[in-house]
């Protein structure tokens, strides 16, 4: 139903987490929270005759699992906000059938048990009890990274596949979600009591390199998150991130939007506290911002992950990191 509504350009939809009628057990409630966390509209709702179903009602162990699902949801709010902006401008839905991004793959036309959030997150909710493994159809033209381990899914060695099917672990602590190679997704990782308190928190950029292990792009939409000034006076900014470990050797941000609104933002706002690059096969020698002092970074050869901490950069300003 939710996918059908999104195809009809109604994006702000979601299920009643836990179901409107009946009394879900702890496992069903947890799986429903996990699924709801990756739907455009996320809320718990039930008939007044249903039993209480707040996460803490099911005991501490289950509450922690449900809390982790909510944490994953709120961390992704910058990405959700950007995808909703795209939907409002282009009409492309937030929650997408697989064929919307891969119209050339006929095998995906009837796929309804997995979907995409925007173009870059593939989600496969677990909807049955006692499940420990799940089968996912991955479009073979792209590389895919587990969002938890940040490691790539290894595809079969074949030049003829348009889709490869993998059985992945999906026990009760796991939400099967994968980031598309070639994309950059922003998150906010500070735990807060409300979204209003998250406003000034810094971003972490998750860079998933493409099949060549060289490039990725992504965007971040920003406004005051309160008024309609983004429509009335174009008071907004769009950060356009790009990464090239090939010929260009850069990580950069090109900002577009209202110059007056951007100039009016406080100094040190919209900061980036961390850049995580997944799928990088070789450790860089050095990283420097626009020819200035070198940046500190860590690199895991085993996991092929580069982490740049505290680069001192703002998402609302244009900049470039030189890679050596």
XYZ file of C-alpha atoms in Angstrom, residues 25-149:
125
model
C 3.931 -9.477 20.951
C 7.432 -8.154 21.636
C 9.007 -9.597 18.478
C 6.290 -8.284 16.167
C 6.392 -4.855 17.800
C 10.167 -4.715 17.393
C 10.048 -5.708 13.733
C 7.296 -3.167 13.148
C 9.414 -0.438 14.743
C 12.319 -1.440 12.525
C 10.158 -1.315 9.402
C 8.498 1.947 10.417
C 11.847 3.615 10.986
C 12.423 3.381 7.237
C 9.027 4.648 6.107
C 8.361 8.326 5.323
C 5.794 8.731 8.132
C 6.903 7.052 11.370
C 4.505 6.856 14.317
C 2.921 4.412 16.727
C -0.889 4.359 16.591
C -3.607 1.943 17.708
C -7.267 1.495 18.539
C -8.252 2.606 22.051
C -9.146 -0.983 22.972
C -5.591 -2.218 22.257
C -3.191 -2.732 25.132
C -0.436 -0.203 25.852
C 2.508 -0.749 23.535
C 5.174 1.799 24.426
C 8.651 0.216 23.993
C 9.265 -0.049 27.750
C 6.097 -2.120 28.213
C 7.866 -5.136 26.658
C 10.846 -5.190 29.030
C 14.343 -3.742 28.931
C 15.820 -6.088 26.324
C 13.077 -5.372 23.793
C 13.036 -1.680 24.633
C 16.729 -1.416 23.686
C 16.069 -3.041 20.296
C 13.185 -0.673 19.559
C 15.253 2.264 20.736
C 18.012 1.359 18.295
C 15.496 1.471 15.450
C 14.362 4.939 16.529
C 17.985 6.100 16.829
C 18.692 4.956 13.259
C 15.633 6.885 12.088
C 16.539 10.149 13.756
C 20.187 9.976 12.694
C 18.991 9.913 9.081
C 16.783 13.016 9.371
C 19.146 15.167 7.228
C 18.828 12.585 4.455
C 15.048 12.306 4.868
C 14.776 16.110 4.755
C 16.815 16.259 1.559
C 14.809 13.490 -0.135
C 11.526 15.185 0.810
C 12.884 18.386 -0.740
C 13.614 16.442 -3.924
C 10.071 15.053 -3.879
C 8.569 18.532 -3.523
C 10.557 19.868 -6.476
C 10.703 16.938 -8.908
C 7.728 14.771 -7.930
C 9.912 11.709 -7.426
C 8.542 9.886 -4.368
C 10.461 9.438 -1.148
C 9.765 5.698 -0.887
C 10.492 4.112 -4.266
C 9.772 0.835 -5.957
C 12.968 -0.786 -7.189
C 12.001 -0.257 -10.836
C 11.908 3.507 -10.362
C 15.683 3.643 -10.118
C 16.308 0.563 -12.272
C 13.686 0.654 -15.068
C 15.914 -1.425 -17.338
C 15.803 -4.464 -15.004
C 12.590 -6.345 -15.744
C 13.149 -8.756 -12.861
C 12.560 -5.926 -10.397
C 9.201 -4.808 -11.809
C 7.202 -7.002 -9.423
C 9.481 -6.647 -6.386
C 7.382 -5.346 -3.492
C 9.099 -6.674 -0.360
C 12.084 -4.339 -0.635
C 12.330 -0.716 -1.710
C 14.506 2.379 -1.893
C 14.507 5.519 0.217
C 15.489 8.157 -2.285
C 17.986 6.696 -4.722
C 20.594 5.589 -2.220
C 19.185 3.394 0.580
C 17.844 -0.109 -0.077
C 15.563 -1.459 2.685
C 14.239 -4.995 3.179
C 11.957 -5.101 6.259
C 11.600 -8.391 8.117
C 7.898 -9.246 8.376
C 7.837 -12.848 9.663
C 8.536 -14.297 13.138
C 11.722 -16.136 14.025
C 13.638 -14.858 10.995
C 17.449 -14.936 11.135
C 18.235 -14.644 7.411
C 16.752 -12.636 4.557
C 17.137 -12.842 0.788
C 17.739 -9.551 -1.015
C 17.874 -8.761 -4.732
C 20.700 -6.308 -5.380
C 20.944 -4.454 -8.717
C 24.308 -5.613 -10.052
C 25.224 -2.351 -11.781
C 25.899 -0.769 -8.371
C 27.985 -1.649 -5.358
C 26.114 -2.024 -2.035
C 27.312 -1.451 1.526
C 25.784 -2.697 4.776
C 24.990 0.478 6.743
C 25.998 -1.123 10.037
C 29.290 -2.825 9.191
